[in-house]
mmCIF file of C-alpha atoms in Angstrom:
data_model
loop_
_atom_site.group_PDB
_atom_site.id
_atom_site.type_symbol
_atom_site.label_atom_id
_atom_site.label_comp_id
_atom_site.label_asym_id
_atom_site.label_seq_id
_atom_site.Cartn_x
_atom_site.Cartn_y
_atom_site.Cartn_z
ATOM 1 C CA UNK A 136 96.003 94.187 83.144
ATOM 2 C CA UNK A 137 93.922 97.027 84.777
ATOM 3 C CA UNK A 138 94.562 96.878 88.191
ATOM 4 C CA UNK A 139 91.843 98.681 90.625
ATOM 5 C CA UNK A 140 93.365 99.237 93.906
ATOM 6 C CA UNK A 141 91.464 100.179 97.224
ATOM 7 C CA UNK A 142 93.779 102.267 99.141
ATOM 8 C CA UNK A 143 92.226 102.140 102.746
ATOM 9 C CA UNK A 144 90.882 105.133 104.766
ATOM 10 C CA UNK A 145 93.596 107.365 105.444
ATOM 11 C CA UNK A 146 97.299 108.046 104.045
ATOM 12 C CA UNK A 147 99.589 106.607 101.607
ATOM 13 C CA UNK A 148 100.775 103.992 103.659
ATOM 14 C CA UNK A 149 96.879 102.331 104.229
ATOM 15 C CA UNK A 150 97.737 100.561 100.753
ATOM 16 C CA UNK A 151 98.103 96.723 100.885
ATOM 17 C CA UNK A 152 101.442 95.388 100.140
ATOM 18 C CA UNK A 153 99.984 93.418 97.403
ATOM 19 C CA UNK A 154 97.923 96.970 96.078
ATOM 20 C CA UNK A 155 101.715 98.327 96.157
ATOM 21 C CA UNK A 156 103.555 95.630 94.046
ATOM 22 C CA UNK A 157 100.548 96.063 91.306
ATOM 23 C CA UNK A 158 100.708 100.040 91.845
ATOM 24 C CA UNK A 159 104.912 99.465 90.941
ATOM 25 C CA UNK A 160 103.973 97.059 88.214
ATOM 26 C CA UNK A 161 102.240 99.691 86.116
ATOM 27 C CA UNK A 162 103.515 102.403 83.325
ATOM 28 C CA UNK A 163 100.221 104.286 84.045
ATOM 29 C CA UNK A 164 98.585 105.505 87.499
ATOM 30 C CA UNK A 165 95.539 107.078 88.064
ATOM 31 C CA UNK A 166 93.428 107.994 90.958
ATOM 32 C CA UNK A 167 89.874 108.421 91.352
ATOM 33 C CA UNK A 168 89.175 111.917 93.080
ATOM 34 C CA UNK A 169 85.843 113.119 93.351
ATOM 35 C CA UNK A 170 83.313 109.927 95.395
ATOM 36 C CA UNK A 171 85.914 110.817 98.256
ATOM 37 C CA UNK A 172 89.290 111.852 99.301
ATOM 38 C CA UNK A 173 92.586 110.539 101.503
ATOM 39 C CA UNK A 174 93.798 112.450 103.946
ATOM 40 C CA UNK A 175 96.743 113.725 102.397
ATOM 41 C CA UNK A 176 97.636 115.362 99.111
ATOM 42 C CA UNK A 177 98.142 113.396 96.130
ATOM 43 C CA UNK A 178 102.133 114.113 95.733
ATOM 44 C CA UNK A 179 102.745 111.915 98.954
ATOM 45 C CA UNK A 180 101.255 109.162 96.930
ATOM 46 C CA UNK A 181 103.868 109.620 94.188
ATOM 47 C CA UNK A 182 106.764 109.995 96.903
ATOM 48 C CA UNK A 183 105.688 106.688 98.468
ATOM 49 C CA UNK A 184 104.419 104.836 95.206
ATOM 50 C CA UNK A 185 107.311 105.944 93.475
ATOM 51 C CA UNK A 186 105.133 106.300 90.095
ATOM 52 C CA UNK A 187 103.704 109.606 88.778
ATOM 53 C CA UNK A 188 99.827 109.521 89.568
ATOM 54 C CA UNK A 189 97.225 111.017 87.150
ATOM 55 C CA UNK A 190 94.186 112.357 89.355
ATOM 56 C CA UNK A 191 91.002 110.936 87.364
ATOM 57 C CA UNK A 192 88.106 113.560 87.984
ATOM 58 C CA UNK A 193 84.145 112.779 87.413
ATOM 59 C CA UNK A 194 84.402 114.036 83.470
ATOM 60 C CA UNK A 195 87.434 111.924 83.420
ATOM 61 C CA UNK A 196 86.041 108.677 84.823
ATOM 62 C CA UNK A 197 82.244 108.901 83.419
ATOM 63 C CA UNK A 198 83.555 110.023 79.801
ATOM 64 C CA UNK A 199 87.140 109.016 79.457
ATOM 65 C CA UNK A 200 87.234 105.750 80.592
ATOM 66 C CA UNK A 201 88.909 104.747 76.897
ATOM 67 C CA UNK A 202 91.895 107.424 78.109
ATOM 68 C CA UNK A 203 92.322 104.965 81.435
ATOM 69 C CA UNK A 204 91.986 101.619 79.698
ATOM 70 C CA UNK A 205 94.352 102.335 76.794
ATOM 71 C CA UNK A 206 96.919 99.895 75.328
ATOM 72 C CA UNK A 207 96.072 98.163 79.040
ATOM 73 C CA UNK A 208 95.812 94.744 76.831
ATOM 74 C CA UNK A 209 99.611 95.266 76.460
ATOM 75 C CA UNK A 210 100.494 97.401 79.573
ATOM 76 C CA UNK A 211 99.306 97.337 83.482
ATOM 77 C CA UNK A 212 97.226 100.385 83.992
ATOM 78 C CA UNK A 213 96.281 101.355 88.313
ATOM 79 C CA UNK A 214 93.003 102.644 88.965
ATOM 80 C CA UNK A 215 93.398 103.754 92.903
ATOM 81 C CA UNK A 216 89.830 104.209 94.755
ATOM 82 C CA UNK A 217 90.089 105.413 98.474
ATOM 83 C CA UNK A 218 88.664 103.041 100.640
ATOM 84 C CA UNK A 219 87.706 99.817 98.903
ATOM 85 C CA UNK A 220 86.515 99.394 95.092
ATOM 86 C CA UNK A 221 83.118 97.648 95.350
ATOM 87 C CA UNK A 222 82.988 99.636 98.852
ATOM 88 C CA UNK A 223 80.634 102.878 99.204
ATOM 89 C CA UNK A 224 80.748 103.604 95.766
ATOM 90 C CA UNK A 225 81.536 100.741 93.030
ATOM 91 C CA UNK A 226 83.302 101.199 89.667
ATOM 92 C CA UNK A 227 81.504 98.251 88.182
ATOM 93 C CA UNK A 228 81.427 100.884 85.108
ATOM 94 C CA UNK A 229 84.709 100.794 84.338
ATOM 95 C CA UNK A 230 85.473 97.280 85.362
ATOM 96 C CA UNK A 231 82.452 95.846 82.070
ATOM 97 C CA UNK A 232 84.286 98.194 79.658
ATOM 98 C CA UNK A 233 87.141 96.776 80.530
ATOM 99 C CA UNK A 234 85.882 93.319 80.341
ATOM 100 C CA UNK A 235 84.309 94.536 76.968
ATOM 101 C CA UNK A 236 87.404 95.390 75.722
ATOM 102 C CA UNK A 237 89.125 91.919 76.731
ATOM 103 C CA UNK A 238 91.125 93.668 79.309
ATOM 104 C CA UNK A 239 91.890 91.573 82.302
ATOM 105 C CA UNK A 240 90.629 92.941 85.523
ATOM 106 C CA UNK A 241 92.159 92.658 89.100
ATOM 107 C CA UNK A 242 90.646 94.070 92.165
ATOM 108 C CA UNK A 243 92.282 94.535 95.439
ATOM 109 C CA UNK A 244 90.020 95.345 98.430
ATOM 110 C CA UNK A 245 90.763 97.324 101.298
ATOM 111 C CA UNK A 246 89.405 98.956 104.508
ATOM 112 C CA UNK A 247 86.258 101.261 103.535
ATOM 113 C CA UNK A 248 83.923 103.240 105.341
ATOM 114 C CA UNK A 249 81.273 100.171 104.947
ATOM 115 C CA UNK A 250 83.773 97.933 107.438
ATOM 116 C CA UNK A 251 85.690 100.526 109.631
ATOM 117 C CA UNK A 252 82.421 102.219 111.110
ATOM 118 C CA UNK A 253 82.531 99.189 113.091
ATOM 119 C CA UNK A 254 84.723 101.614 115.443
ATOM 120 C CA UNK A 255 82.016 103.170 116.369
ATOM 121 C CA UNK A 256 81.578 99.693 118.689
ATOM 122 C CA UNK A 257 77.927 98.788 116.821
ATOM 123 C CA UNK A 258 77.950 95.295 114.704
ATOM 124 C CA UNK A 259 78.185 95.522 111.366
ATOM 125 C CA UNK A 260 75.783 92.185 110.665
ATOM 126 C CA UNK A 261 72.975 94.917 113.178
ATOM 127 C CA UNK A 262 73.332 97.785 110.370
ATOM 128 C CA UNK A 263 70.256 98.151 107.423
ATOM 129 C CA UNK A 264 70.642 99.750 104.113
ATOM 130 C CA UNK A 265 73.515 102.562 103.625
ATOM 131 C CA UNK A 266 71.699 105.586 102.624
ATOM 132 C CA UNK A 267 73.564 108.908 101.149
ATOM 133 C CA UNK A 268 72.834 112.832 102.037
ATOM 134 C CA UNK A 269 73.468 115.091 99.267
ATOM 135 C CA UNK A 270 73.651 119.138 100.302
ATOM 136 C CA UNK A 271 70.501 120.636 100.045
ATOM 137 C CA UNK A 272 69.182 123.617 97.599
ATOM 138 C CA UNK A 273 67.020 125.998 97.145
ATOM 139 C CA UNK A 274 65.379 124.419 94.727
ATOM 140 C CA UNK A 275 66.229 120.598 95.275
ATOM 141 C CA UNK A 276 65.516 119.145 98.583
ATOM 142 C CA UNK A 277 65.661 115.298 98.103
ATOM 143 C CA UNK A 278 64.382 112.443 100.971
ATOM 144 C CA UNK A 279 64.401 109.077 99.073
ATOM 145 C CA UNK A 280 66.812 108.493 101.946
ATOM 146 C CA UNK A 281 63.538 108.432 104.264
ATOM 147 C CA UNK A 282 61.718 105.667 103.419
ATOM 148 C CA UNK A 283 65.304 103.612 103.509
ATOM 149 C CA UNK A 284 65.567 105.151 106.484
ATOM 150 C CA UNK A 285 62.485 104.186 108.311
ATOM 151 C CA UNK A 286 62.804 100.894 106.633
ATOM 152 C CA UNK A 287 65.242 99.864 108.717
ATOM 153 C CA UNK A 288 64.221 101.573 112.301
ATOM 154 C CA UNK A 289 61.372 99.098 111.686
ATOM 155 C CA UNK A 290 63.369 96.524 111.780
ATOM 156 C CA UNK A 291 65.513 97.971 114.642
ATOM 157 C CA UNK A 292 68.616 98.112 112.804
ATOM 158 C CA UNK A 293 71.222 100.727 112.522
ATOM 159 C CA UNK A 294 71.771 102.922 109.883
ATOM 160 C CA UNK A 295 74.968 104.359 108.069
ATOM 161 C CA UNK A 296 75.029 107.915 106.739
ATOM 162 C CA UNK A 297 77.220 109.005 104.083
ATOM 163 C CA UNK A 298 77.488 112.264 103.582
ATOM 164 C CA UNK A 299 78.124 114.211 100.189
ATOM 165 C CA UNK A 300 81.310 115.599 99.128
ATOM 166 C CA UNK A 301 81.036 118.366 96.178
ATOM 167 C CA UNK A 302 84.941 118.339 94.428
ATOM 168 C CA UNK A 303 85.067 120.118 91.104
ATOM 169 C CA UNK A 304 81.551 120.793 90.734
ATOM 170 C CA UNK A 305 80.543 123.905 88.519
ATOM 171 C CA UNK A 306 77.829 126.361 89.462
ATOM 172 C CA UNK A 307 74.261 125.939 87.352
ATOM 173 C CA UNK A 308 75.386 129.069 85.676
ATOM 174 C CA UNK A 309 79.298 128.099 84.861
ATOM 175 C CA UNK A 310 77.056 124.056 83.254
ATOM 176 C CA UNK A 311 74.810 126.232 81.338
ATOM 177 C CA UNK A 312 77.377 128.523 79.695
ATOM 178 C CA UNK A 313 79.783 125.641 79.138
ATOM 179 C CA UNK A 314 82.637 127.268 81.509
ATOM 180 C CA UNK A 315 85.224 125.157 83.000
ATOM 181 C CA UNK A 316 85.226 127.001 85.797
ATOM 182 C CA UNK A 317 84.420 124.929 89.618
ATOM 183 C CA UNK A 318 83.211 126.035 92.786
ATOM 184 C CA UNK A 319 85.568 125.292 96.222
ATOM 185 C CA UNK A 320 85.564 121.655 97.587
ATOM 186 C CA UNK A 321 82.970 121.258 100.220
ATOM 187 C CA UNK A 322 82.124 118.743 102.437
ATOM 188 C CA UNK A 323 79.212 117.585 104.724
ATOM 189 C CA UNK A 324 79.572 117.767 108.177
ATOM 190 C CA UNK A 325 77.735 115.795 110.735
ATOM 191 C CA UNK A 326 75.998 119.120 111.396
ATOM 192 C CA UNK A 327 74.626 119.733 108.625
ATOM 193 C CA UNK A 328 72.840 116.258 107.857
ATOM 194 C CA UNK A 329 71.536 116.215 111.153
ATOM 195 C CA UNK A 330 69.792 120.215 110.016
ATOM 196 C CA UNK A 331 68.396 118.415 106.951
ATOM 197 C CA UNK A 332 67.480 114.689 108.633
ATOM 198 C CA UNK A 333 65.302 116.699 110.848
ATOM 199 C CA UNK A 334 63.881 119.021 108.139
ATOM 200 C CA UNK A 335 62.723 115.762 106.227
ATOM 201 C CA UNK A 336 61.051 114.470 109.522
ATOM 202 C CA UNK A 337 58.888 117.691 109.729
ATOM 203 C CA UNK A 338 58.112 117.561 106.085
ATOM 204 C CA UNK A 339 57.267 113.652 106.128
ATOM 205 C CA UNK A 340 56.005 113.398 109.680
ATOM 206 C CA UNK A 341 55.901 109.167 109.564
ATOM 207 C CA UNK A 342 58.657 109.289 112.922
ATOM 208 C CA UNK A 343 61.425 107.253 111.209
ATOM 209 C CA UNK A 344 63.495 109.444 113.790
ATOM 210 C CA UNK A 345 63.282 112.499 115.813
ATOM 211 C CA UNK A 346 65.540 114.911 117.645
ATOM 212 C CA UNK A 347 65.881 112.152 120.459
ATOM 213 C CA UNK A 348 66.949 109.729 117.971
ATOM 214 C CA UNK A 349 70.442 108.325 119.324
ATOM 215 C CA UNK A 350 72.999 109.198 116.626
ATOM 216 C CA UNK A 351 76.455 108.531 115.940
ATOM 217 C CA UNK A 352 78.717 110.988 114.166
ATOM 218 C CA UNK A 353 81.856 109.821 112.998
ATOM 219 C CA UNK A 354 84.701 112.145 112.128
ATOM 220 C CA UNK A 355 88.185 110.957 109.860
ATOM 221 C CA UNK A 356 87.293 107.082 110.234
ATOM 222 C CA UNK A 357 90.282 105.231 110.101
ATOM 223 C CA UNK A 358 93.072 107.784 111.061
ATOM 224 C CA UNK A 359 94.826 108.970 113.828
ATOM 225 C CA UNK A 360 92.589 111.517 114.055
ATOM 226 C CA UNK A 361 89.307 109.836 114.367
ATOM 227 C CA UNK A 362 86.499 111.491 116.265
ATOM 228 C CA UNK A 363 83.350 109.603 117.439
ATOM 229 C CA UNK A 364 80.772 111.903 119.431
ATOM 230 C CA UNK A 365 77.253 109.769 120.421
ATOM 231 C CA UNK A 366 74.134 111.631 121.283
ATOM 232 C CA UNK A 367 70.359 112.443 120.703
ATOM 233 C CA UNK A 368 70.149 114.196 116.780
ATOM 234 C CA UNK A 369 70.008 117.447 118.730
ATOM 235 C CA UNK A 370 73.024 117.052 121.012
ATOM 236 C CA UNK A 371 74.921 116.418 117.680
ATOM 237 C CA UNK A 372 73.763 119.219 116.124
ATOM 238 C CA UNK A 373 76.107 121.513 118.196
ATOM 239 C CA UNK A 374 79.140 119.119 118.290
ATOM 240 C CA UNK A 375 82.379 119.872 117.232
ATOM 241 C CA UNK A 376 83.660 116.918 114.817
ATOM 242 C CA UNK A 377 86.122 118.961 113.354
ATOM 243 C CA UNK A 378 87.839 118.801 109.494
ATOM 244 C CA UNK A 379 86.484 116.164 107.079
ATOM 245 C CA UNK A 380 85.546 113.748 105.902
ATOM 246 C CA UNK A 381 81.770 112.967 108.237
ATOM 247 C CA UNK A 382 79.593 110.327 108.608
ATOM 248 C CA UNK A 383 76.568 109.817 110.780
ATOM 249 C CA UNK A 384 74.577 106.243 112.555
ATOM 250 C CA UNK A 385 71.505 106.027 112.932
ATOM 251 C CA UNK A 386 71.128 103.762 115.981
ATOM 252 C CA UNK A 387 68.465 101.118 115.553
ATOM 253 C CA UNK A 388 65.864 100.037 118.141
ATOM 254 C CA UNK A 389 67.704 96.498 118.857
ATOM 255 C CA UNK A 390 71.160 98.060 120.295
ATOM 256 C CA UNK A 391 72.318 95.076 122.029
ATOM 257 C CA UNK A 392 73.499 96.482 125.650
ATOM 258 C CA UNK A 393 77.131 95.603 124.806
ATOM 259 C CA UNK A 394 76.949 98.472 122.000
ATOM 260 C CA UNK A 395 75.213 100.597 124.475
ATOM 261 C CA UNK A 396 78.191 99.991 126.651
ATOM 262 C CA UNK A 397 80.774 101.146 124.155
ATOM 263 C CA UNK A 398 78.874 103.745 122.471
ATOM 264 C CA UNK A 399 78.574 105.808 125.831
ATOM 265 C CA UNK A 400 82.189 106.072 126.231
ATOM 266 C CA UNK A 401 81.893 108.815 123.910
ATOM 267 C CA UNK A 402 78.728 110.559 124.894
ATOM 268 C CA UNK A 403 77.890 114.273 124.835
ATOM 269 C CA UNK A 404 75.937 113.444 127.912
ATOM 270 C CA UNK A 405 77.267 110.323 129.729
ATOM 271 C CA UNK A 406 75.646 111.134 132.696
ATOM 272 C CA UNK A 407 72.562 110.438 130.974
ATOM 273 C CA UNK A 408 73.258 108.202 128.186
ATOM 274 C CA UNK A 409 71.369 105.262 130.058
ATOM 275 C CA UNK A 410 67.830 106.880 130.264
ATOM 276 C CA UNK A 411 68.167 107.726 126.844
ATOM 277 C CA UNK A 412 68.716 104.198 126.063
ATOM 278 C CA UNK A 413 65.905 103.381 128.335
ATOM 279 C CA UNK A 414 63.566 105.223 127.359
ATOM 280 C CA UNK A 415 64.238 104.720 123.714
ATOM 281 C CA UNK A 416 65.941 101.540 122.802
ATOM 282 C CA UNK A 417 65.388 98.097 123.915
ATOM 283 C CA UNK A 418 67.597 95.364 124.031
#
């Protein structure tokens, strides 16, 4: 069997009990480490799991996948993906070679960023399309996000930001000359999509959003050190959200005024939080 395990938002212990019985159940354990990251370092996975864990990178995943499936017609084989397998990203990939290879396939869900930003007190059945932000270049400065973007302020619903993590990436150079050598971890901050969502709106112009645009950022979802900071685009853009990993809402036109209520308990600007709803939002 090839088990593939969500394993929540957080730590070690935001596995299911049923995720942990399959985890024990298997000779081989590996864990997908580069579409995001837990909050704590691999080892206290072993400690808790009591089963060495193999950390699956990108190369690993995209061109290995006959390394993670081996023998799994005879053995169980884990496949651990933090937050929930079919959540922001989906391993549908490895899940048809598996089928391909008569492998029986069990998924167990868990808590993912696609459910929990729900703490940010909008409803989940008011958010649009889930659109990604990948770091800006020099020389690559994508907005395909836009149009999903302004897709769904026309409909008045809310928007979900994910934000790009870079984990063993190389450099253009190290690619080109073949050397296995990778740049630091970085990660996105709330800051720094809010710097490139309003770069996009002076490029495109069409008003999907501007700096008055009420914005949620969303800091550690899911952990006991969960930050939620509400504001126009450029209030966040000076906030403090602190380590990873970042998200960011995009509040839609139709905030019912029972959202409005929760979201300004955590205002830059509570004060003034209602005539920015007035003036921009209707309920």
């Amino acid at each position: 069997m090839l088990y593939v395990i969500g394993l929540g938002l957080s730590d070690e212990k935001d596995i299911t009990v049923r995720g942990l019985e399959a985890v024990q159940s298997c000779e081989r354990v590996y864990l997908e480490a580069y579409t995001s990251i837990l909050m704590v370092d691999s080892n206290k996975l072993v400690e808790y799991y009591g089963k060495q864990v193999i950390v699956a990178d990108r190369e690993m995943v995209e061109s290995e996948s006959d390394t993670i499936l081996a023998d799994a017609q005879n053995i169980n084989v884990a496949f651990l993906v933090v937050g929930d397998p079919y959540g922001a990203t989906t391993h549908t990939d490895l899940v048809i070679r598996a089928r391909e290879l008569d492998i029986p396939v069990q998924v167990i869900h868990n808590a993912s960023i696609m459910n929990a930003i729900g703490a940010c007190g909008l409803q989940l059945y008011n958010f649009g399309q889930t659109i990604s932000i990948v770091f800006f270049t020099d020389t690559w400065r994508p907005d395909s996000f836009y149009d999903r973007i302004k897709e769904n302020r026309d409909l008045g619903l809310h928007t979900l930001c994910l934000l790009d993590i870079k984990v063993k990436e190389q450099s253009i150079e190290n690619l080109a000359r073949g050397r296995k050598i990778y740049e630091p971890p970085r990660y996105m901050t709330v800051n720094q999509a809010v710097e490139q969502l309003l770069e996009v709106e002076d490029k495109r112009g069409e008003k999907a959003y501007t700096s008055e645009t009420l914005a949620i950022g969303c800091a550690r979802v899911g952990t006991a050190e969960q930050r939620l900071i509400s504001g126009t685009l450029q209030q966040l853009l000076d906030a403090d959200f602190g380590g990873p990993l970042h998200s960011l809402v995009l509040v839609g036109k139709r905030m019912h005024e029972l959202e409005a209520e929760f979201v300004k308990e955590f205002a830059v600007d509570r004060a003034n939080f209602e005539e920015i709803v007035k003036k921009d939002y209707s309920h």
